[in-house]
PDB file of C-alpha atoms and ligand atoms in Angstrom:
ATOM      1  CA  UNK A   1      84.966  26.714 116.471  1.00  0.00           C
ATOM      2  CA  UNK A   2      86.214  23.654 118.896  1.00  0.00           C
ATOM      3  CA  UNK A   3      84.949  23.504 122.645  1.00  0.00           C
ATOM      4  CA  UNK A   4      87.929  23.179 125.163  1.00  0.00           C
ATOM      5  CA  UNK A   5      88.345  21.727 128.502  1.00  0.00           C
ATOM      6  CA  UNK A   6      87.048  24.501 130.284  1.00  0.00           C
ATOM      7  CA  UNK A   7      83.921  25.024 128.410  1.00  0.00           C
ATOM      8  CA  UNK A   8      85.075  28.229 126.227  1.00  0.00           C
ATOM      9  CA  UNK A   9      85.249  28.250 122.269  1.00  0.00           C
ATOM     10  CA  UNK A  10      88.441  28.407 120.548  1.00  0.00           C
ATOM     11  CA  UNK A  11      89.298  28.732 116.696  1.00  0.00           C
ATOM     12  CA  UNK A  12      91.604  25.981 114.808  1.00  0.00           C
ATOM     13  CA  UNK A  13      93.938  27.808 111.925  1.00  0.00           C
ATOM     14  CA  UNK A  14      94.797  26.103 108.761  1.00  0.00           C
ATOM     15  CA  UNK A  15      97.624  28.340 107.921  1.00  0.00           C
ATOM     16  CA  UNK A  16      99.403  27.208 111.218  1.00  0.00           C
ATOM     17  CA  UNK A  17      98.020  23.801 111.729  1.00  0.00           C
ATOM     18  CA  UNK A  18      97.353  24.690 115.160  1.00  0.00           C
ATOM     19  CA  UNK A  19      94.337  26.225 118.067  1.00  0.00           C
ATOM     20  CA  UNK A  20      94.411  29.650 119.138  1.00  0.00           C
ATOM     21  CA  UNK A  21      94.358  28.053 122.293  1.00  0.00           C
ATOM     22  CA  UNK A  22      95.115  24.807 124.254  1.00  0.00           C
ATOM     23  CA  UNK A  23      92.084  23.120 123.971  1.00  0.00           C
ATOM     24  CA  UNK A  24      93.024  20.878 127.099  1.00  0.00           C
ATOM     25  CA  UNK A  25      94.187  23.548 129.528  1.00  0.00           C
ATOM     26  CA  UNK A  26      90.648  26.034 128.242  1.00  0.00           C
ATOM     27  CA  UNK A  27      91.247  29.244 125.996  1.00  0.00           C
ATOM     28  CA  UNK A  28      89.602  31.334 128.857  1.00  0.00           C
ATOM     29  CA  UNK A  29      91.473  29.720 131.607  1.00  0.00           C
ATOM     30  CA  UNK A  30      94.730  29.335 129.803  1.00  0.00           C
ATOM     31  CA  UNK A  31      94.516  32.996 129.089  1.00  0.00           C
ATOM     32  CA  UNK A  32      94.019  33.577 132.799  1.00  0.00           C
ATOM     33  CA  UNK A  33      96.238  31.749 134.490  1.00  0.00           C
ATOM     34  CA  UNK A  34      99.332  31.762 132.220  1.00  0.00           C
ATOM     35  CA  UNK A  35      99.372  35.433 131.081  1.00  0.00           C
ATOM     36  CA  UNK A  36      96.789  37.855 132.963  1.00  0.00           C
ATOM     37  CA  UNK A  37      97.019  36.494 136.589  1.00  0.00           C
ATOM     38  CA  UNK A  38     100.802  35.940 136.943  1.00  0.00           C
ATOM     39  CA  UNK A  39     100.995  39.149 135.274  1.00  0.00           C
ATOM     40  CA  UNK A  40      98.686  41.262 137.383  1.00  0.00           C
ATOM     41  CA  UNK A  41     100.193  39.355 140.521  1.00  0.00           C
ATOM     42  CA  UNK A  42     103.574  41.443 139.535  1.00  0.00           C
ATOM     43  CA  UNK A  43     101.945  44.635 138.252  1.00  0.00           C
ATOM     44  CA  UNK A  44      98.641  46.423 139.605  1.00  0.00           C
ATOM     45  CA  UNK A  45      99.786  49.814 141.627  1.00  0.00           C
ATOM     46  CA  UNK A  46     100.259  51.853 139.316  1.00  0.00           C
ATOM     47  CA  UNK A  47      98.612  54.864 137.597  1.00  0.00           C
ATOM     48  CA  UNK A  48      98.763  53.396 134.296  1.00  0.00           C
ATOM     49  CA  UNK A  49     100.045  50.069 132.961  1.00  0.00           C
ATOM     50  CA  UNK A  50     101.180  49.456 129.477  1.00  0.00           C
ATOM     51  CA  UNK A  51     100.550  46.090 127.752  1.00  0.00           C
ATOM     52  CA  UNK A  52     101.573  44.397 124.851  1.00  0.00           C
ATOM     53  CA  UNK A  53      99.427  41.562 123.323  1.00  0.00           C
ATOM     54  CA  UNK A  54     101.119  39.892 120.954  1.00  0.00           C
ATOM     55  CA  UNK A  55      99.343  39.140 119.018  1.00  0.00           C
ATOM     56  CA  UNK A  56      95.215  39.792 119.251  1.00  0.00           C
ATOM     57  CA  UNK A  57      93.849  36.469 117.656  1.00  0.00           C
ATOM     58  CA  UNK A  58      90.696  36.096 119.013  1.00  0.00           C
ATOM     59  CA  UNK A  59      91.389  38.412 121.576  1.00  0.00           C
ATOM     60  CA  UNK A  60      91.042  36.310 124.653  1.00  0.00           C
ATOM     61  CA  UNK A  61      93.600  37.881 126.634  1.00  0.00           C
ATOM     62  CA  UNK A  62      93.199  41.565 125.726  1.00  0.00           C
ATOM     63  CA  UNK A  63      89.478  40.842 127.037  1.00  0.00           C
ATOM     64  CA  UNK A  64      90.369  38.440 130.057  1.00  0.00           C
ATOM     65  CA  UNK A  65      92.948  41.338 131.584  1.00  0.00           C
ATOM     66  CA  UNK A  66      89.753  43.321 131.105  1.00  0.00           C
ATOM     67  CA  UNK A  67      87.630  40.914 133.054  1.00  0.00           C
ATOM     68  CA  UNK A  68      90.461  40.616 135.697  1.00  0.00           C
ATOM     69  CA  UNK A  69      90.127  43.970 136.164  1.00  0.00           C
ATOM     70  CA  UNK A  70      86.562  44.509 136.189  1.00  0.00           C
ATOM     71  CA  UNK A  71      86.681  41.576 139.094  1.00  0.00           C
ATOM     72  CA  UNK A  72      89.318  42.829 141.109  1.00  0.00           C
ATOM     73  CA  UNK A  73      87.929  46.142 141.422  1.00  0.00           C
ATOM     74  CA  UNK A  74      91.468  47.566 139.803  1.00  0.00           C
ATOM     75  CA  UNK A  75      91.348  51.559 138.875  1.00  0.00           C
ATOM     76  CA  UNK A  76      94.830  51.663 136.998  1.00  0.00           C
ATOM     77  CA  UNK A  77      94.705  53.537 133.340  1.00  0.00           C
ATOM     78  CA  UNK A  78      94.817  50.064 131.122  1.00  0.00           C
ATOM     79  CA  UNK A  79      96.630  51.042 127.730  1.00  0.00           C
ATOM     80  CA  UNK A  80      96.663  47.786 125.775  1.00  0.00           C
ATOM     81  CA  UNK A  81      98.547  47.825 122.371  1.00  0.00           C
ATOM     82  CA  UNK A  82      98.307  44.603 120.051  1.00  0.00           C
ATOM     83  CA  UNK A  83      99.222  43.415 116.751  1.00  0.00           C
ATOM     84  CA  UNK A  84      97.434  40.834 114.359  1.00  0.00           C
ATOM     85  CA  UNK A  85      97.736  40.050 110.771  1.00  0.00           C
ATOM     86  CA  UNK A  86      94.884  38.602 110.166  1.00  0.00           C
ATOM     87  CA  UNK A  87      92.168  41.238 109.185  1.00  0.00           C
ATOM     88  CA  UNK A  88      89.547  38.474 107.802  1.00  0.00           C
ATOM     89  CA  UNK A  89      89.462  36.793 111.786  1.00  0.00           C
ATOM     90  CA  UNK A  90      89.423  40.585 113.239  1.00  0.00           C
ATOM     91  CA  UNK A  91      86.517  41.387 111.374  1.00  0.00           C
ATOM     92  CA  UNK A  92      84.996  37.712 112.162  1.00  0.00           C
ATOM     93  CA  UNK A  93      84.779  38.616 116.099  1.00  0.00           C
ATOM     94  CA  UNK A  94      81.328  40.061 116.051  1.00  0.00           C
ATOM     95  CA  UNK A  95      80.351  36.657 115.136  1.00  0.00           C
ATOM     96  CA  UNK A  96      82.076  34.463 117.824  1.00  0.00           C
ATOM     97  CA  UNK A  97      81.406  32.918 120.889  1.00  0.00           C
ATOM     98  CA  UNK A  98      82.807  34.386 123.411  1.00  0.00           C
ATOM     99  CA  UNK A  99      82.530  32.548 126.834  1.00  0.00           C
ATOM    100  CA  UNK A 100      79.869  34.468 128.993  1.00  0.00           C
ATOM    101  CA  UNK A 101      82.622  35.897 131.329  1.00  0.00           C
ATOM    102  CA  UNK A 102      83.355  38.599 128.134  1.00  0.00           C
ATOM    103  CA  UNK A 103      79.671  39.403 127.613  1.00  0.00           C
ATOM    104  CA  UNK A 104      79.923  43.051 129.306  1.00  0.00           C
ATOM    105  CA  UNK A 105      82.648  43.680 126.690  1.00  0.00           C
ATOM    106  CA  UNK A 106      80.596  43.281 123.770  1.00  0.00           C
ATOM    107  CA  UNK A 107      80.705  46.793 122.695  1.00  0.00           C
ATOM    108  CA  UNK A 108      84.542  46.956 123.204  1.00  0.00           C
ATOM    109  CA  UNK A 109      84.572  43.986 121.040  1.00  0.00           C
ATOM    110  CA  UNK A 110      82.807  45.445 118.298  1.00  0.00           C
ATOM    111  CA  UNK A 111      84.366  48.904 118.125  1.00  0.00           C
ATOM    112  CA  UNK A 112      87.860  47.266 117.892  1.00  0.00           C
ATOM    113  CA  UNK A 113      86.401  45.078 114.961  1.00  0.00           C
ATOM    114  CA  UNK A 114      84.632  47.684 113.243  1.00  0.00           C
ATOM    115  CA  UNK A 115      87.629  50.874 113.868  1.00  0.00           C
ATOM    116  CA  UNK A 116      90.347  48.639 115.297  1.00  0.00           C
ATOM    117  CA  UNK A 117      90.480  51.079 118.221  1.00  0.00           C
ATOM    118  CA  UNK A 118      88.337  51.657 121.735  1.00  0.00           C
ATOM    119  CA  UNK A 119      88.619  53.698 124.604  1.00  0.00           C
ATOM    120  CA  UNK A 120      87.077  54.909 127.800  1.00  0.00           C
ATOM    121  CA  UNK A 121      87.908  56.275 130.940  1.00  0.00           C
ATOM    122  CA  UNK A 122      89.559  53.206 132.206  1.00  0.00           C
ATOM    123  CA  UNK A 123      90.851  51.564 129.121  1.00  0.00           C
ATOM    124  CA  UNK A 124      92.825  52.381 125.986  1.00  0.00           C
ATOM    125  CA  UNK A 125      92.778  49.382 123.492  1.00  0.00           C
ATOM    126  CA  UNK A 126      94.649  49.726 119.466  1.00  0.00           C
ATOM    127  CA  UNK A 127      94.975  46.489 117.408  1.00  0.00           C
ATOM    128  CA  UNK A 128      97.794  47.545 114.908  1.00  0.00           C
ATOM    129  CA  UNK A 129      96.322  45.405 111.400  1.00  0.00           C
ATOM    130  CA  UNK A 130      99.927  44.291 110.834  1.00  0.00           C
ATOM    131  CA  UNK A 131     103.372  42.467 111.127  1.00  0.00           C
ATOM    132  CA  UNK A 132     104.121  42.335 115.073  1.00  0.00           C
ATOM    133  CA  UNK A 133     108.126  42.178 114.115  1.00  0.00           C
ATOM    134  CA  UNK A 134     107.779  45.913 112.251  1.00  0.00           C
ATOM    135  CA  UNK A 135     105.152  46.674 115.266  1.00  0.00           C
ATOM    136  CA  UNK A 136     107.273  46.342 118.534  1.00  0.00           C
ATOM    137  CA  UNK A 137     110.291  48.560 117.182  1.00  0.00           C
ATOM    138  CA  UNK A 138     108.645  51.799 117.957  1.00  0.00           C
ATOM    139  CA  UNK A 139     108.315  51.368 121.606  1.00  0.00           C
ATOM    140  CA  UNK A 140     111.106  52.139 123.469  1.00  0.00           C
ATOM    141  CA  UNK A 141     111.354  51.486 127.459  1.00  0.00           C
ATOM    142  CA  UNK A 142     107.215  51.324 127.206  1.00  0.00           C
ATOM    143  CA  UNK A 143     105.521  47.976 128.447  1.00  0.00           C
ATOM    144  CA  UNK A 144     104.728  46.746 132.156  1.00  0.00           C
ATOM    145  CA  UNK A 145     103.277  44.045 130.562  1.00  0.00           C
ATOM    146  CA  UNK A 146     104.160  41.411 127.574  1.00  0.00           C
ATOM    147  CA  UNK A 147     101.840  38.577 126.703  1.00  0.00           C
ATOM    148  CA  UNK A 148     103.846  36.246 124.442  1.00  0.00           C
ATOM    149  CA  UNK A 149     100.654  34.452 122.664  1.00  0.00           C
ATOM    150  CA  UNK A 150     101.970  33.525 118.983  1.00  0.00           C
ATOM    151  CA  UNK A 151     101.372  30.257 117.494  1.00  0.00           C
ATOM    152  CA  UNK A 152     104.103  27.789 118.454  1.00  0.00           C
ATOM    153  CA  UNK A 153     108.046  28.083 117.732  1.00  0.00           C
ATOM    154  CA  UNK A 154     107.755  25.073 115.294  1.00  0.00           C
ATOM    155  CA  UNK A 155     104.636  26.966 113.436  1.00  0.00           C
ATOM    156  CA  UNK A 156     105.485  30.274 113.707  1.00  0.00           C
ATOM    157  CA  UNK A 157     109.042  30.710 114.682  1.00  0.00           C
ATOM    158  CA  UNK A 158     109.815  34.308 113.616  1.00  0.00           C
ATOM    159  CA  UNK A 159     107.824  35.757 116.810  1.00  0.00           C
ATOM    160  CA  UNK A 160     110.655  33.443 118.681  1.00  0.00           C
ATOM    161  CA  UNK A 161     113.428  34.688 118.086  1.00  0.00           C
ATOM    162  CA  UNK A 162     116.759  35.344 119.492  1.00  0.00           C
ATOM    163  CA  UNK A 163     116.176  38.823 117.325  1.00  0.00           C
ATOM    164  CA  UNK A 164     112.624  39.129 118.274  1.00  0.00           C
ATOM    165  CA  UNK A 165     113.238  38.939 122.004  1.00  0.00           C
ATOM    166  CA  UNK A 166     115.719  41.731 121.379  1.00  0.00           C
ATOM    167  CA  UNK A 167     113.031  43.780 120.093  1.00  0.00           C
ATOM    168  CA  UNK A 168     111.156  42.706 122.958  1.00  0.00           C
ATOM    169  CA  UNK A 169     113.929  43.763 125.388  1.00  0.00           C
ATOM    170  CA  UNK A 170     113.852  47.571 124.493  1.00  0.00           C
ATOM    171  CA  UNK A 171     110.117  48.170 124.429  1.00  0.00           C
ATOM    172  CA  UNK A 172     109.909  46.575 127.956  1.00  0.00           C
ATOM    173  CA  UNK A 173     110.353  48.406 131.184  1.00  0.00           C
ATOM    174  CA  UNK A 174     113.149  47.416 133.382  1.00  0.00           C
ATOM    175  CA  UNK A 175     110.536  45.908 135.887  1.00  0.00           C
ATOM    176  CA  UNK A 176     108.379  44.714 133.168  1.00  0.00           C
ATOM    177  CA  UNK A 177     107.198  41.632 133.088  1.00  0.00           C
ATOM    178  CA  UNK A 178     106.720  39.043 129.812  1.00  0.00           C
ATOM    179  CA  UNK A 179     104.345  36.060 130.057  1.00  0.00           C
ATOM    180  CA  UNK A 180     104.072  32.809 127.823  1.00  0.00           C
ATOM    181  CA  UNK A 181     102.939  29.026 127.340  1.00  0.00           C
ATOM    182  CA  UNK A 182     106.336  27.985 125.806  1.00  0.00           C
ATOM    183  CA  UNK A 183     108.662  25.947 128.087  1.00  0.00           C
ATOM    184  CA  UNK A 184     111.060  25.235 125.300  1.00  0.00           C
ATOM    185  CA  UNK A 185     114.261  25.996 126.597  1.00  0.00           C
ATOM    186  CA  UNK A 186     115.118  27.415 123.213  1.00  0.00           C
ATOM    187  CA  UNK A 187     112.313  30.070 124.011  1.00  0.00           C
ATOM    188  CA  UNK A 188     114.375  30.378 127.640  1.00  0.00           C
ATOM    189  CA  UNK A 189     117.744  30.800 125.753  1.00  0.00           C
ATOM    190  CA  UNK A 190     116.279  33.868 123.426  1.00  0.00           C
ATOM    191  CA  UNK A 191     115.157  35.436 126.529  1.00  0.00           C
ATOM    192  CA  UNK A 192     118.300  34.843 128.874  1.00  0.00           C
ATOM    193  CA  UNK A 193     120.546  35.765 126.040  1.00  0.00           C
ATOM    194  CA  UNK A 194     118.533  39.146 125.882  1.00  0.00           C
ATOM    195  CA  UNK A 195     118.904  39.701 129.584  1.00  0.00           C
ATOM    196  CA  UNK A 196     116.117  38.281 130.257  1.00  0.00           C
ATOM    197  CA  UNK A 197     115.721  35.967 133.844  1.00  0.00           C
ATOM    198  CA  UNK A 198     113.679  33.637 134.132  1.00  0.00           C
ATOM    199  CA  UNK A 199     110.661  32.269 135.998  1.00  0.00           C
ATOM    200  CA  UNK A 200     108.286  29.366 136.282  1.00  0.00           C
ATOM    201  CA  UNK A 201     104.747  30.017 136.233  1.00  0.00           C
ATOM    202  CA  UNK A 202     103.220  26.468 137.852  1.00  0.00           C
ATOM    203  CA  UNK A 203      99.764  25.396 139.085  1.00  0.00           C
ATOM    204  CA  UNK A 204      98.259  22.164 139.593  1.00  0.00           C
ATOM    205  CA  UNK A 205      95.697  22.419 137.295  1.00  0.00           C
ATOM    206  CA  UNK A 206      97.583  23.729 134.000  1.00  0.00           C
ATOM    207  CA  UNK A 207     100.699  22.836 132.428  1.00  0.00           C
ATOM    208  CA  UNK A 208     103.573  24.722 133.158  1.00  0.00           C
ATOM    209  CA  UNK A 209     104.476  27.909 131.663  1.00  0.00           C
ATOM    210  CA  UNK A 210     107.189  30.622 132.016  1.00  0.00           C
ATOM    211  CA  UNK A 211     107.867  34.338 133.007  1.00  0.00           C
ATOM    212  CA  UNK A 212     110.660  36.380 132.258  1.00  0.00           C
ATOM    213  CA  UNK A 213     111.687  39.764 133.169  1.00  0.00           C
ATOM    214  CA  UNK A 214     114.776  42.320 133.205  1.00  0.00           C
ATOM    215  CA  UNK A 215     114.242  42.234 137.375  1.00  0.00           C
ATOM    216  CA  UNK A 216     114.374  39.742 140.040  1.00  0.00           C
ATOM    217  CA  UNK A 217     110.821  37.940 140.642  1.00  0.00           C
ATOM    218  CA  UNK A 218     110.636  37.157 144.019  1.00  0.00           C
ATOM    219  CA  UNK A 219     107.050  35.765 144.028  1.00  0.00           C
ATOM    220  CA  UNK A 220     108.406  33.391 141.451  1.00  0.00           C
ATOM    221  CA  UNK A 221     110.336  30.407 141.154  1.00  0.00           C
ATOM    222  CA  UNK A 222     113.656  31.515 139.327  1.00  0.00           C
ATOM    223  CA  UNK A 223     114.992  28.542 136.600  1.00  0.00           C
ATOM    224  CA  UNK A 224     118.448  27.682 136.610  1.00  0.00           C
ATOM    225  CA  UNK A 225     119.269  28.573 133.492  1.00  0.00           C
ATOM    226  CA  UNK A 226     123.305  28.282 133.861  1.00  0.00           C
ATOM    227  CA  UNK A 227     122.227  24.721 134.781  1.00  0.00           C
ATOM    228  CA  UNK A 228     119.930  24.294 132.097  1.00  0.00           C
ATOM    229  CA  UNK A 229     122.629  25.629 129.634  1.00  0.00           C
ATOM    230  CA  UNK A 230     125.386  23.053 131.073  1.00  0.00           C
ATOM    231  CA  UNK A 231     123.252  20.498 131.256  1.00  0.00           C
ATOM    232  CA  UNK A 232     122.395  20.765 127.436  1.00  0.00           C
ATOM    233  CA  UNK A 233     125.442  22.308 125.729  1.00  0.00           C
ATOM    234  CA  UNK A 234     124.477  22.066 121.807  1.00  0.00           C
ATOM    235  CA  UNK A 235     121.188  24.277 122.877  1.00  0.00           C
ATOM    236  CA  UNK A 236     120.879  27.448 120.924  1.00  0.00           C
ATOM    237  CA  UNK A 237     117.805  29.608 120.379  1.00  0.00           C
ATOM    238  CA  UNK A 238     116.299  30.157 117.421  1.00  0.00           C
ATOM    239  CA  UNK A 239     117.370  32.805 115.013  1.00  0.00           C
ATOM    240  CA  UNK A 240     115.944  35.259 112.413  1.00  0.00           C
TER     241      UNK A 240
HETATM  242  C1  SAM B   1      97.923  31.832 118.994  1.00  0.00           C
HETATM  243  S1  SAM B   1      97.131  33.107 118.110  1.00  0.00           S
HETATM  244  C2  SAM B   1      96.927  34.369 119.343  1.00  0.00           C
HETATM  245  C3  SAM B   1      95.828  34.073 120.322  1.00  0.00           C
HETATM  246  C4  SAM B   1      95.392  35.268 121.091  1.00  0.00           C
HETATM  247  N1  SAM B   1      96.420  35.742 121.984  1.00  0.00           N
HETATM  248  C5  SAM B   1      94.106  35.026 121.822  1.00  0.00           C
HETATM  249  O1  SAM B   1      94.083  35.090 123.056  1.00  0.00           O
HETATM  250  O2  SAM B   1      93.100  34.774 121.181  1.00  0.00           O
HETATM  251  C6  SAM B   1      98.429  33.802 117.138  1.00  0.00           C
HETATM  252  C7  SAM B   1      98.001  34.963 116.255  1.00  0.00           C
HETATM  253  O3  SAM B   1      99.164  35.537 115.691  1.00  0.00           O
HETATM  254  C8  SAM B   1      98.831  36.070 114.419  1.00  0.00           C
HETATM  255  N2  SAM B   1     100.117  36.306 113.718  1.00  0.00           N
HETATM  256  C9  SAM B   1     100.951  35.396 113.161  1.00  0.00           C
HETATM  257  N3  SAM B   1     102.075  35.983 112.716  1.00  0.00           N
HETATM  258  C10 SAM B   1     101.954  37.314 112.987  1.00  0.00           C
HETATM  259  C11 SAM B   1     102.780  38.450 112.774  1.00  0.00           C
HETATM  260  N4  SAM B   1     103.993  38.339 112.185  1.00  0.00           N
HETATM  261  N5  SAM B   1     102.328  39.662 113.174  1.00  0.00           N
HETATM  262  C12 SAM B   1     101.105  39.796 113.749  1.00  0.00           C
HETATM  263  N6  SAM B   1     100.294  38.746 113.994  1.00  0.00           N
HETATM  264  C13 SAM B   1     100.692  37.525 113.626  1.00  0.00           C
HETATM  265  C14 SAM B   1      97.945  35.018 113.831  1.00  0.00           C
HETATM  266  O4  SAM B   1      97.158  35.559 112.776  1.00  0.00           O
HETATM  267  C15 SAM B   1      97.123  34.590 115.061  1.00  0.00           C
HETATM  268  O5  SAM B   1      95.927  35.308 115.125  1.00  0.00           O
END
């Protein structure tokens, strides 16, 4: 386990060479402020919302949009679908340190460990113990909400894709909205390409981070992506 800035425990991975988290921006706060937040901002008057959490890890942001939630005094049906590969680190949550704020989700923790499944009244929660790319093709026109958490497009560029975002594209509602760290532009190009706009996500005390969505924004900063494009010509996204 490695402390970050903000006092919360994240995991380093050998396979990718990489944190879960960023261990200067906080795993708690980066999963607040650059997916749930922005995301909830967009999306919290409605009978139900659909997310998809790609991809569980530790599970920091399925349980911060849970804490959000709790804290805000929401009463939407939460249906939260994610994927992981991993089985060994799903079965290792029991074990971790969760920061304090996740502490009334303890039993929500361990029944997704234990049966990879929970659900209450308010909340609907399935890990899927498997690839994310086979995953996301059975939803069709489903998700109000994306969280675009995989490791980095250098480490693990197949959940980066030009392709992948396509796969994104039809399992996301029209006024869905997708959240993630990356600021590549080759991330921007995969989602533009897909019909995808795009939107900063700034704050003063976290490094920036992007939205996109099928629909206009208009709490958002849009980026010029014709600009961006003509301004760097030989950019392409990445590719399957
Ligand atoms: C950066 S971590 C996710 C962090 C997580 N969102 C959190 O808040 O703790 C990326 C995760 O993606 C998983 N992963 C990598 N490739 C995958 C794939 N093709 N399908 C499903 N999960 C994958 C890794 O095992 C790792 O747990």
């Amino acid at each position: 386990m490695t402390l970050s800035e903000d006092g919360s425990y994240t995991a380093y991975s050998k396979e990718y060479n990489e944190h879960y988290h960023s261990t200067r921006d906080g795993a708690l706060k980066e999963s607040l402020v650059k997916h749930v937040e922005p995301a909830f901002k967009i999306k919290k008057n409605q009978d139900e919302i659909h997310i998809l959490d790609i991809c569980f890890g530790l599970g920091f942001n399925t349980l911060a949009t849970l804490y959000y939630y709790e804290q805000n005094g929401l009463t939407s049906k939460l249906k939260i679908y994610s994927p992981e590969l991993d089985e060994v680190l799903i079965k290792s949550l029991q074990d971790f340190t969760f920061p304090k704020e996740f502490e009334e989700f303890k039993h929500i923790i361990d029944s997704l460990c234990k049966n990879g499944i929970y659900e209450d009244e308010n909340f609907y929660i399935e890990l899927f113990l498997g690839d994310a790319r086979e995953y996301i093709k059975k939803f069709e026109n489903k998700f109000d909400i994306v969280y675009q958490d995989a490791f980095s497009p250098s480490s693990n560029p197949i959940l980066w894709t030009k392709e992948y975002f396509g796969d994104i594209k039809r399992s996301i509602k029209d006024d869905g909205v997708l959240t993630t760290y990356s600021i590549a532009l080759a991330t921007r190009l995969a989602l533009y390409e897909n019909g995808f706009n795009i939107y900063l996500n700034v704050g003063e005390d976290f490094r920036d981070a992007t939205l996109a969505s099928p629909s206009s924004l208009t709490a958002f900063k849009e980026v010029d992506m014709p600009h961006k494009i003509s301004c760097n010509p030989d950019a392409q996204p990445l590719r399957d």
